[in-house]
Amino acid sequence: MKLFKRLFITLLALTAVGCAKVVNTAEVTGVELNYTSYTLENNSSFQLEAYVKPDNARNKSVTWSVQGISANYISVSDTGLVTAKKTGTARVLATTVEKKLTASCIVTVVAQIVPVTSVSLNSTALSIKQGKTATLTASVYPSTATNKYVSWSSSNTNVATISNSGVITAVNQGSSTITVTTNDGHKTATCVVTVTEPTRVTSVSLNKSSLSLKVDRTSSLIANILPSDAYDKSVSWSSSNVNVATVNNKGEITAKAVGTTTITATTTDGGFTANCSVTVEEKGAADEWTVLIYMCGSTLESDYANKSTQGMPYSKCGLATCDIREIIDVPNKPDDVNIVIETGGAQTWTNNTNGKYSNGYSISSQYIQRHHVENGKIVLDEGQDKIKNEYMGKQSVLQSFLEYGFNNYPADKTALILWNHGGGMQGACFNDDGNGYCVTDGLLGKEVVDAVSTAMSKCGISGQKLEFIGYDACMMQIQDLAEQYSPYFKYMLGSQELESGTGWDYDTWLDDLYAGKDTETVLKAVVDGFIKDNGGVNDSSNDQTLSYLKLEYAASYKDAWEEFALHLRNDNLVANNRTAFNELIFSTKKFANYPSEGAYYRDYGLSDAKDFINTFKSNSTLNPSGKYNTYLQNILSAHSNFVGYSSCGKGAGNAYGVSMFWNIESATKSINPYTAGTDTNFVNWAYLSNNYYGTESTISDSGDDDDWGWGYNYNW
């Protein structure tokens, strides 16, 4: 009897545990929909379901909305039931009540659904060399079929893989069958792919056969492999005298001591070699680095100056002064590195209590000043008592600062950092008006170009390239600006998104610069330090982005983009599909886009360039049967060279390192300067943007394309 009683109690306890209520306590991390795209007939409905993550999220509630002009075509109920109103393309958005995370579905409303009857491929058999690619194009019938979406599969992915856009990659020798299947009706067609022996390397050469370096300096060699379509282009690097100079696996040379050595590149395939003779000399008179920081303090300084603000790295410190203190706190600054700072643009600067950041003075709130870093302080070079504080947005003031830096701090490598608010195509370096707003003159991209070009000419360094231009500001990593800066700088560093108030983390990269590391290592440290400082790459609440661009590839990237835009223009594609094209852009990754500012906060017109290309590529309406795939692939290939390194938090989504601009709607056209040949060299794209923008007019226009002008009091 006691044994039975014990067993009964045990079973009862286990039952109680098994039936315990699961408590949902986790914070929301994301949301997905049961459909990301859907086609339905006019006057019909379908049900969208939102799946809030994780499964044990404490609040799984979502709100449903349609975006802007989408409301003309569909409606959505509080439960996610979508009803068609008239033919067109629309977007439905589900937003979590907690944390305001979103997921969307593109809805195409048609007059009548025409079913698919068959599908065919442009090739039924292909022979591809290992390591190469080929593209299959699927034709869905009838041509009037409503749902032309297809999926792809490979019978042997060890031999060949297939992308969702029909691009085959030959992996290993052998045979595989590629199958395309229509989403509607599951109709199929096949292509037999035979992968043959790869193209072998026949020779290698270097971009330089001889090179002179000073001790502790660095340089890079590039190995050119022939034929250009060789399967394995990898090389190994070696130095005949590592005491004189070393070389790493990227071809980057570091000069160690006076003497000569030979750097050799050896191909993995075939063992072909090429040599460069390196001569290392004593250091010369010029310094190694000069970093010119154009620090327009604005409301970022005024709003926080002399206040104790939670989360700030230093107490009672404006954001500009905090960064100055970060800079001066980095130890071991070499004598051949100069940090030169021009300050202005803020109505109030943090007091220099007990000489914390400067050598016996406070930064002026009335006039522009120039300082340099010395012995853990900033030292006043000259007080510009004739240049008022509010003139930081003028081209002539930036030009004067550059001339001062070039003449007084010559160096082998010179960088320019523009520190302030950023407004995308509307420029950067907007002054504080004294009322908590940024409403006065700022620097457009064309003004920065003219200031740099003129200063270099006056100082006798035209034709040279400065090391990098960096924007410690919001939303300035734009392809148009980068291309304009490419004749004057080697690299561009900036953010696609609104930057967090504290900006770059200077103490995570200046030590690398002080240690004499190569430029790309320094730039990567800026990117990684900034993303880490905002929560890291795996933080779903971190929407920050930062990247550096290799401006030597800016021209070829622009040419690829312009070729695509020219075909869109000649085909009248955007003119004939204006609404669909604008809705497609609305569906891509956008920046400075927050629900609190309305359905879209569209003033800036910035989207991720690569996400737009990928989205366009998969759109069967605008890119039927992959009509534009060749041009799109050319852009993606150029993009991979152009974007040197990019990183972002998990909350940033599809951010790949560089933004494109599109006049989102008629109200923003004059706010965003976009004149071909002046504001941009993307002539064909500018033509499309200026003629076929959206039709909604909900945002007021200040009437001055060089003026912040909105009166928003955000600490960007």
PDB file of N, CA and C in Angstrom, residues 399-485:
ATOM      1  N   GLN A 399      37.807  75.418 -46.996  1.00  0.00           N
ATOM      2  CA  GLN A 399      38.987  75.560 -47.860  1.00  0.00           C
ATOM      3  C   GLN A 399      40.149  76.186 -47.097  1.00  0.00           C
ATOM      4  N   SER A 400      39.866  77.217 -46.304  1.00  0.00           N
ATOM      5  CA  SER A 400      40.916  77.873 -45.524  1.00  0.00           C
ATOM      6  C   SER A 400      41.558  76.903 -44.539  1.00  0.00           C
ATOM      7  N   PHE A 401      40.738  76.080 -43.887  1.00  0.00           N
ATOM      8  CA  PHE A 401      41.260  75.095 -42.938  1.00  0.00           C
ATOM      9  C   PHE A 401      42.156  74.085 -43.647  1.00  0.00           C
ATOM     10  N   LEU A 402      41.734  73.635 -44.840  1.00  0.00           N
ATOM     11  CA  LEU A 402      42.538  72.670 -45.588  1.00  0.00           C
ATOM     12  C   LEU A 402      43.884  73.279 -45.991  1.00  0.00           C
ATOM     13  N   GLU A 403      43.861  74.504 -46.474  1.00  0.00           N
ATOM     14  CA  GLU A 403      45.115  75.165 -46.846  1.00  0.00           C
ATOM     15  C   GLU A 403      46.039  75.282 -45.634  1.00  0.00           C
ATOM     16  N   TYR A 404      45.458  75.623 -44.491  1.00  0.00           N
ATOM     17  CA  TYR A 404      46.249  75.730 -43.261  1.00  0.00           C
ATOM     18  C   TYR A 404      46.896  74.379 -42.926  1.00  0.00           C
ATOM     19  N   GLY A 405      46.102  73.303 -43.018  1.00  0.00           N
ATOM     20  CA  GLY A 405      46.629  71.978 -42.706  1.00  0.00           C
ATOM     21  C   GLY A 405      47.696  71.532 -43.686  1.00  0.00           C
ATOM     22  N   PHE A 406      47.454  71.722 -44.995  1.00  0.00           N
ATOM     23  CA  PHE A 406      48.429  71.299 -46.007  1.00  0.00           C
ATOM     24  C   PHE A 406      49.756  72.048 -45.843  1.00  0.00           C
ATOM     25  N   ASN A 407      49.687  73.344 -45.549  1.00  0.00           N
ATOM     26  CA  ASN A 407      50.901  74.162 -45.471  1.00  0.00           C
ATOM     27  C   ASN A 407      51.674  73.962 -44.171  1.00  0.00           C
ATOM     28  N   ASN A 408      50.954  73.798 -43.064  1.00  0.00           N
ATOM     29  CA  ASN A 408      51.612  73.759 -41.755  1.00  0.00           C
ATOM     30  C   ASN A 408      51.864  72.354 -41.228  1.00  0.00           C
ATOM     31  N   TYR A 409      51.154  71.370 -41.753  1.00  0.00           N
ATOM     32  CA  TYR A 409      51.318  69.993 -41.278  1.00  0.00           C
ATOM     33  C   TYR A 409      51.431  69.034 -42.465  1.00  0.00           C
ATOM     34  N   PRO A 410      52.415  69.210 -43.352  1.00  0.00           N
ATOM     35  CA  PRO A 410      52.561  68.298 -44.496  1.00  0.00           C
ATOM     36  C   PRO A 410      52.884  66.888 -44.021  1.00  0.00           C
ATOM     37  N   ALA A 411      52.320  65.906 -44.707  1.00  0.00           N
ATOM     38  CA  ALA A 411      52.531  64.512 -44.307  1.00  0.00           C
ATOM     39  C   ALA A 411      52.397  63.608 -45.525  1.00  0.00           C
ATOM     40  N   ASP A 412      52.924  62.396 -45.397  1.00  0.00           N
ATOM     41  CA  ASP A 412      52.771  61.414 -46.473  1.00  0.00           C
ATOM     42  C   ASP A 412      51.310  61.025 -46.656  1.00  0.00           C
ATOM     43  N   LYS A 413      50.571  60.989 -45.550  1.00  0.00           N
ATOM     44  CA  LYS A 413      49.150  60.625 -45.608  1.00  0.00           C
ATOM     45  C   LYS A 413      48.341  61.697 -44.886  1.00  0.00           C
ATOM     46  N   THR A 414      47.345  62.237 -45.579  1.00  0.00           N
ATOM     47  CA  THR A 414      46.490  63.267 -44.985  1.00  0.00           C
ATOM     48  C   THR A 414      45.037  62.822 -45.077  1.00  0.00           C
ATOM     49  N   ALA A 415      44.324  62.931 -43.963  1.00  0.00           N
ATOM     50  CA  ALA A 415      42.914  62.561 -43.911  1.00  0.00           C
ATOM     51  C   ALA A 415      42.083  63.765 -43.512  1.00  0.00           C
ATOM     52  N   LEU A 416      40.844  63.814 -44.001  1.00  0.00           N
ATOM     53  CA  LEU A 416      39.888  64.854 -43.625  1.00  0.00           C
ATOM     54  C   LEU A 416      38.663  64.200 -43.012  1.00  0.00           C
ATOM     55  N   ILE A 417      38.309  64.601 -41.777  1.00  0.00           N
ATOM     56  CA  ILE A 417      37.102  64.105 -41.110  1.00  0.00           C
ATOM     57  C   ILE A 417      36.150  65.279 -40.925  1.00  0.00           C
ATOM     58  N   LEU A 418      34.928  65.145 -41.440  1.00  0.00           N
ATOM     59  CA  LEU A 418      33.879  66.155 -41.262  1.00  0.00           C
ATOM     60  C   LEU A 418      32.979  65.680 -40.133  1.00  0.00           C
ATOM     61  N   TRP A 419      32.945  66.436 -39.045  1.00  0.00           N
ATOM     62  CA  TRP A 419      32.269  66.040 -37.798  1.00  0.00           C
ATOM     63  C   TRP A 419      31.046  66.926 -37.598  1.00  0.00           C
ATOM     64  N   ASN A 420      29.836  66.324 -37.558  1.00  0.00           N
ATOM     65  CA  ASN A 420      28.640  67.133 -37.357  1.00  0.00           C
ATOM     66  C   ASN A 420      27.396  66.298 -37.642  1.00  0.00           C
ATOM     67  N   HIS A 421      26.260  66.987 -37.783  1.00  0.00           N
ATOM     68  CA  HIS A 421      25.052  66.401 -38.336  1.00  0.00           C
ATOM     69  C   HIS A 421      25.268  66.131 -39.823  1.00  0.00           C
ATOM     70  N   GLY A 422      24.576  65.115 -40.343  1.00  0.00           N
ATOM     71  CA  GLY A 422      24.589  64.855 -41.772  1.00  0.00           C
ATOM     72  C   GLY A 422      23.170  64.764 -42.299  1.00  0.00           C
ATOM     73  N   GLY A 423      22.968  65.184 -43.530  1.00  0.00           N
ATOM     74  CA  GLY A 423      21.630  65.171 -44.138  1.00  0.00           C
ATOM     75  C   GLY A 423      21.595  64.513 -45.497  1.00  0.00           C
ATOM     76  N   GLY A 424      22.462  63.537 -45.746  1.00  0.00           N
ATOM     77  CA  GLY A 424      22.463  62.871 -47.036  1.00  0.00           C
ATOM     78  C   GLY A 424      22.871  63.824 -48.149  1.00  0.00           C
ATOM     79  N   MET A 425      22.115  63.838 -49.245  1.00  0.00           N
ATOM     80  CA  MET A 425      22.427  64.729 -50.352  1.00  0.00           C
ATOM     81  C   MET A 425      22.311  66.201 -49.947  1.00  0.00           C
ATOM     82  N   GLN A 426      21.659  66.470 -48.815  1.00  0.00           N
ATOM     83  CA  GLN A 426      21.502  67.847 -48.351  1.00  0.00           C
ATOM     84  C   GLN A 426      22.751  68.365 -47.639  1.00  0.00           C
ATOM     85  N   GLY A 427      23.767  67.514 -47.496  1.00  0.00           N
ATOM     86  CA  GLY A 427      25.043  67.970 -46.976  1.00  0.00           C
ATOM     87  C   GLY A 427      25.260  67.697 -45.508  1.00  0.00           C
ATOM     88  N   ALA A 428      26.272  68.355 -44.945  1.00  0.00           N
ATOM     89  CA  ALA A 428      26.656  68.169 -43.542  1.00  0.00           C
ATOM     90  C   ALA A 428      27.229  69.484 -43.014  1.00  0.00           C
ATOM     91  N   CYS A 429      27.573  69.473 -41.722  1.00  0.00           N
ATOM     92  CA  CYS A 429      28.161  70.630 -41.037  1.00  0.00           C
ATOM     93  C   CYS A 429      27.188  71.803 -40.974  1.00  0.00           C
ATOM     94  N   PHE A 430      26.066  71.567 -40.266  1.00  0.00           N
ATOM     95  CA  PHE A 430      25.051  72.593 -40.045  1.00  0.00           C
ATOM     96  C   PHE A 430      25.252  73.200 -38.656  1.00  0.00           C
ATOM     97  N   ASN A 431      25.207  74.509 -38.572  1.00  0.00           N
ATOM     98  CA  ASN A 431      25.477  75.200 -37.319  1.00  0.00           C
ATOM     99  C   ASN A 431      24.253  75.216 -36.400  1.00  0.00           C
ATOM    100  N   ASP A 432      24.512  75.472 -35.144  1.00  0.00           N
ATOM    101  CA  ASP A 432      23.482  75.655 -34.125  1.00  0.00           C
ATOM    102  C   ASP A 432      22.982  77.097 -34.198  1.00  0.00           C
ATOM    103  N   ASP A 433      21.647  77.278 -34.304  1.00  0.00           N
ATOM    104  CA  ASP A 433      21.115  78.641 -34.433  1.00  0.00           C
ATOM    105  C   ASP A 433      20.875  79.326 -33.097  1.00  0.00           C
ATOM    106  N   GLY A 434      21.155  78.637 -31.989  1.00  0.00           N
ATOM    107  CA  GLY A 434      20.960  79.218 -30.666  1.00  0.00           C
ATOM    108  C   GLY A 434      19.616  78.911 -30.050  1.00  0.00           C
ATOM    109  N   ASN A 435      18.712  78.290 -30.820  1.00  0.00           N
ATOM    110  CA  ASN A 435      17.381  77.930 -30.318  1.00  0.00           C
ATOM    111  C   ASN A 435      17.175  76.422 -30.263  1.00  0.00           C
ATOM    112  N   GLY A 436      18.265  75.689 -30.327  1.00  0.00           N
ATOM    113  CA  GLY A 436      18.169  74.229 -30.250  1.00  0.00           C
ATOM    114  C   GLY A 436      17.958  73.559 -31.583  1.00  0.00           C
ATOM    115  N   TYR A 437      18.082  74.301 -32.690  1.00  0.00           N
ATOM    116  CA  TYR A 437      17.865  73.730 -34.015  1.00  0.00           C
ATOM    117  C   TYR A 437      19.096  73.932 -34.894  1.00  0.00           C
ATOM    118  N   CYS A 438      19.130  73.170 -35.995  1.00  0.00           N
ATOM    119  CA  CYS A 438      20.198  73.312 -36.982  1.00  0.00           C
ATOM    120  C   CYS A 438      19.565  73.827 -38.259  1.00  0.00           C
ATOM    121  N   VAL A 439      19.620  75.137 -38.478  1.00  0.00           N
ATOM    122  CA  VAL A 439      18.868  75.703 -39.594  1.00  0.00           C
ATOM    123  C   VAL A 439      19.721  76.560 -40.517  1.00  0.00           C
ATOM    124  N   THR A 440      21.019  76.626 -40.265  1.00  0.00           N
ATOM    125  CA  THR A 440      21.839  77.502 -41.085  1.00  0.00           C
ATOM    126  C   THR A 440      22.652  76.716 -42.103  1.00  0.00           C
ATOM    127  N   ASP A 441      23.360  77.435 -42.939  1.00  0.00           N
ATOM    128  CA  ASP A 441      24.071  76.915 -44.097  1.00  0.00           C
ATOM    129  C   ASP A 441      24.951  75.710 -43.772  1.00  0.00           C
ATOM    130  N   GLY A 442      24.889  74.676 -44.643  1.00  0.00           N
ATOM    131  CA  GLY A 442      25.728  73.493 -44.493  1.00  0.00           C
ATOM    132  C   GLY A 442      26.537  73.254 -45.759  1.00  0.00           C
ATOM    133  N   LEU A 443      27.416  72.248 -45.723  1.00  0.00           N
ATOM    134  CA  LEU A 443      28.310  71.944 -46.839  1.00  0.00           C
ATOM    135  C   LEU A 443      27.724  70.847 -47.714  1.00  0.00           C
ATOM    136  N   LEU A 444      27.357  71.191 -48.945  1.00  0.00           N
ATOM    137  CA  LEU A 444      26.960  70.204 -49.930  1.00  0.00           C
ATOM    138  C   LEU A 444      28.194  69.455 -50.425  1.00  0.00           C
ATOM    139  N   GLY A 445      27.963  68.291 -51.033  1.00  0.00           N
ATOM    140  CA  GLY A 445      29.071  67.520 -51.575  1.00  0.00           C
ATOM    141  C   GLY A 445      29.895  68.306 -52.574  1.00  0.00           C
ATOM    142  N   LYS A 446      29.223  69.049 -53.469  1.00  0.00           N
ATOM    143  CA  LYS A 446      29.944  69.823 -54.491  1.00  0.00           C
ATOM    144  C   LYS A 446      30.815  70.896 -53.841  1.00  0.00           C
ATOM    145  N   GLU A 447      30.382  71.436 -52.691  1.00  0.00           N
ATOM    146  CA  GLU A 447      31.175  72.448 -51.996  1.00  0.00           C
ATOM    147  C   GLU A 447      32.415  71.832 -51.367  1.00  0.00           C
ATOM    148  N   VAL A 448      32.294  70.615 -50.847  1.00  0.00           N
ATOM    149  CA  VAL A 448      33.459  69.916 -50.305  1.00  0.00           C
ATOM    150  C   VAL A 448      34.459  69.650 -51.418  1.00  0.00           C
ATOM    151  N   VAL A 449      33.972  69.195 -52.579  1.00  0.00           N
ATOM    152  CA  VAL A 449      34.846  68.937 -53.723  1.00  0.00           C
ATOM    153  C   VAL A 449      35.599  70.203 -54.122  1.00  0.00           C
ATOM    154  N   ASP A 450      34.880  71.312 -54.243  1.00  0.00           N
ATOM    155  CA  ASP A 450      35.517  72.566 -54.663  1.00  0.00           C
ATOM    156  C   ASP A 450      36.521  73.061 -53.626  1.00  0.00           C
ATOM    157  N   ALA A 451      36.189  72.904 -52.343  1.00  0.00           N
ATOM    158  CA  ALA A 451      37.108  73.333 -51.287  1.00  0.00           C
ATOM    159  C   ALA A 451      38.397  72.523 -51.322  1.00  0.00           C
ATOM    160  N   VAL A 452      38.277  71.202 -51.468  1.00  0.00           N
ATOM    161  CA  VAL A 452      39.451  70.322 -51.498  1.00  0.00           C
ATOM    162  C   VAL A 452      40.288  70.605 -52.742  1.00  0.00           C
ATOM    163  N   SER A 453      39.629  70.682 -53.911  1.00  0.00           N
ATOM    164  CA  SER A 453      40.338  70.892 -55.171  1.00  0.00           C
ATOM    165  C   SER A 453      41.107  72.211 -55.169  1.00  0.00           C
ATOM    166  N   THR A 454      40.435  73.277 -54.721  1.00  0.00           N
ATOM    167  CA  THR A 454      41.079  74.591 -54.725  1.00  0.00           C
ATOM    168  C   THR A 454      42.232  74.650 -53.728  1.00  0.00           C
ATOM    169  N   ALA A 455      42.026  74.085 -52.532  1.00  0.00           N
ATOM    170  CA  ALA A 455      43.089  74.090 -51.516  1.00  0.00           C
ATOM    171  C   ALA A 455      44.311  73.307 -51.987  1.00  0.00           C
ATOM    172  N   MET A 456      44.094  72.165 -52.615  1.00  0.00           N
ATOM    173  CA  MET A 456      45.218  71.364 -53.112  1.00  0.00           C
ATOM    174  C   MET A 456      45.969  72.114 -54.203  1.00  0.00           C
ATOM    175  N   SER A 457      45.234  72.800 -55.063  1.00  0.00           N
ATOM    176  CA  SER A 457      45.868  73.561 -56.136  1.00  0.00           C
ATOM    177  C   SER A 457      46.715  74.697 -55.567  1.00  0.00           C
ATOM    178  N   LYS A 458      46.157  75.438 -54.612  1.00  0.00           N
ATOM    179  CA  LYS A 458      46.883  76.570 -54.026  1.00  0.00           C
ATOM    180  C   LYS A 458      48.125  76.125 -53.258  1.00  0.00           C
ATOM    181  N   CYS A 459      48.078  74.909 -52.726  1.00  0.00           N
ATOM    182  CA  CYS A 459      49.209  74.416 -51.922  1.00  0.00           C
ATOM    183  C   CYS A 459      50.182  73.575 -52.745  1.00  0.00           C
ATOM    184  N   GLY A 460      49.952  73.506 -54.065  1.00  0.00           N
ATOM    185  CA  GLY A 460      50.894  72.824 -54.942  1.00  0.00           C
ATOM    186  C   GLY A 460      50.878  71.317 -54.853  1.00  0.00           C
ATOM    187  N   ILE A 461      49.738  70.732 -54.462  1.00  0.00           N
ATOM    188  CA  ILE A 461      49.679  69.265 -54.365  1.00  0.00           C
ATOM    189  C   ILE A 461      48.585  68.698 -55.257  1.00  0.00           C
ATOM    190  N   SER A 462      48.174  69.443 -56.284  1.00  0.00           N
ATOM    191  CA  SER A 462      47.192  68.918 -57.241  1.00  0.00           C
ATOM    192  C   SER A 462      47.732  67.651 -57.893  1.00  0.00           C
ATOM    193  N   GLY A 463      46.845  66.710 -58.163  1.00  0.00           N
ATOM    194  CA  GLY A 463      47.245  65.445 -58.766  1.00  0.00           C
ATOM    195  C   GLY A 463      47.567  64.365 -57.758  1.00  0.00           C
ATOM    196  N   GLN A 464      47.862  64.758 -56.523  1.00  0.00           N
ATOM    197  CA  GLN A 464      48.049  63.770 -55.470  1.00  0.00           C
ATOM    198  C   GLN A 464      46.684  63.352 -54.923  1.00  0.00           C
ATOM    199  N   LYS A 465      46.670  62.285 -54.140  1.00  0.00           N
ATOM    200  CA  LYS A 465      45.430  61.856 -53.501  1.00  0.00           C
ATOM    201  C   LYS A 465      45.611  61.843 -51.985  1.00  0.00           C
ATOM    202  N   LEU A 466      44.679  62.476 -51.305  1.00  0.00           N
ATOM    203  CA  LEU A 466      44.657  62.397 -49.853  1.00  0.00           C
ATOM    204  C   LEU A 466      44.220  60.998 -49.444  1.00  0.00           C
ATOM    205  N   GLU A 467      44.531  60.607 -48.205  1.00  0.00           N
ATOM    206  CA  GLU A 467      44.341  59.210 -47.821  1.00  0.00           C
ATOM    207  C   GLU A 467      42.861  58.845 -47.698  1.00  0.00           C
ATOM    208  N   PHE A 468      42.088  59.598 -46.913  1.00  0.00           N
ATOM    209  CA  PHE A 468      40.653  59.303 -46.845  1.00  0.00           C
ATOM    210  C   PHE A 468      39.871  60.527 -46.416  1.00  0.00           C
ATOM    211  N   ILE A 469      38.598  60.544 -46.809  1.00  0.00           N
ATOM    212  CA  ILE A 469      37.634  61.498 -46.293  1.00  0.00           C
ATOM    213  C   ILE A 469      36.643  60.714 -45.451  1.00  0.00           C
ATOM    214  N   GLY A 470      36.385  61.192 -44.244  1.00  0.00           N
ATOM    215  CA  GLY A 470      35.466  60.499 -43.347  1.00  0.00           C
ATOM    216  C   GLY A 470      34.380  61.431 -42.871  1.00  0.00           C
ATOM    217  N   TYR A 471      33.161  60.918 -42.801  1.00  0.00           N
ATOM    218  CA  TYR A 471      32.052  61.678 -42.234  1.00  0.00           C
ATOM    219  C   TYR A 471      31.675  61.051 -40.895  1.00  0.00           C
ATOM    220  N   ASP A 472      32.041  61.707 -39.794  1.00  0.00           N
ATOM    221  CA  ASP A 472      31.512  61.308 -38.491  1.00  0.00           C
ATOM    222  C   ASP A 472      30.189  62.054 -38.348  1.00  0.00           C
ATOM    223  N   ALA A 473      29.216  61.616 -39.129  1.00  0.00           N
ATOM    224  CA  ALA A 473      27.929  62.296 -39.286  1.00  0.00           C
ATOM    225  C   ALA A 473      26.941  61.276 -39.854  1.00  0.00           C
ATOM    226  N   CYS A 474      25.679  61.653 -39.905  1.00  0.00           N
ATOM    227  CA  CYS A 474      24.634  60.732 -40.352  1.00  0.00           C
ATOM    228  C   CYS A 474      24.542  60.647 -41.868  1.00  0.00           C
ATOM    229  N   MET A 475      24.315  59.460 -42.391  1.00  0.00           N
ATOM    230  CA  MET A 475      23.756  59.198 -43.725  1.00  0.00           C
ATOM    231  C   MET A 475      24.580  59.696 -44.897  1.00  0.00           C
ATOM    232  N   MET A 476      25.897  59.825 -44.771  1.00  0.00           N
ATOM    233  CA  MET A 476      26.688  60.440 -45.841  1.00  0.00           C
ATOM    234  C   MET A 476      27.392  59.426 -46.746  1.00  0.00           C
ATOM    235  N   GLN A 477      27.242  58.124 -46.488  1.00  0.00           N
ATOM    236  CA  GLN A 477      27.929  57.126 -47.323  1.00  0.00           C
ATOM    237  C   GLN A 477      27.082  56.847 -48.570  1.00  0.00           C
ATOM    238  N   ILE A 478      27.143  57.776 -49.535  1.00  0.00           N
ATOM    239  CA  ILE A 478      26.284  57.767 -50.713  1.00  0.00           C
ATOM    240  C   ILE A 478      27.153  57.624 -51.959  1.00  0.00           C
ATOM    241  N   GLN A 479      26.707  56.797 -52.904  1.00  0.00           N
ATOM    242  CA  GLN A 479      27.527  56.497 -54.073  1.00  0.00           C
ATOM    243  C   GLN A 479      27.847  57.750 -54.894  1.00  0.00           C
ATOM    244  N   ASP A 480      26.923  58.687 -54.981  1.00  0.00           N
ATOM    245  CA  ASP A 480      27.155  59.909 -55.751  1.00  0.00           C
ATOM    246  C   ASP A 480      28.305  60.723 -55.152  1.00  0.00           C
ATOM    247  N   LEU A 481      28.306  60.902 -53.825  1.00  0.00           N
ATOM    248  CA  LEU A 481      29.354  61.666 -53.162  1.00  0.00           C
ATOM    249  C   LEU A 481      30.701  60.966 -53.293  1.00  0.00           C
ATOM    250  N   ALA A 482      30.710  59.655 -53.099  1.00  0.00           N
ATOM    251  CA  ALA A 482      31.956  58.898 -53.176  1.00  0.00           C
ATOM    252  C   ALA A 482      32.603  59.047 -54.547  1.00  0.00           C
ATOM    253  N   GLU A 483      31.789  58.977 -55.592  1.00  0.00           N
ATOM    254  CA  GLU A 483      32.334  59.107 -56.945  1.00  0.00           C
ATOM    255  C   GLU A 483      32.908  60.505 -57.159  1.00  0.00           C
ATOM    256  N   GLN A 484      32.245  61.535 -56.630  1.00  0.00           N
ATOM    257  CA  GLN A 484      32.762  62.896 -56.775  1.00  0.00           C
ATOM    258  C   GLN A 484      34.079  63.089 -56.020  1.00  0.00           C
ATOM    259  N   TYR A 485      34.250  62.398 -54.909  1.00  0.00           N
ATOM    260  CA  TYR A 485      35.468  62.548 -54.106  1.00  0.00           C
ATOM    261  C   TYR A 485      36.632  61.700 -54.632  1.00  0.00           C
TER     262      TYR A 485
END
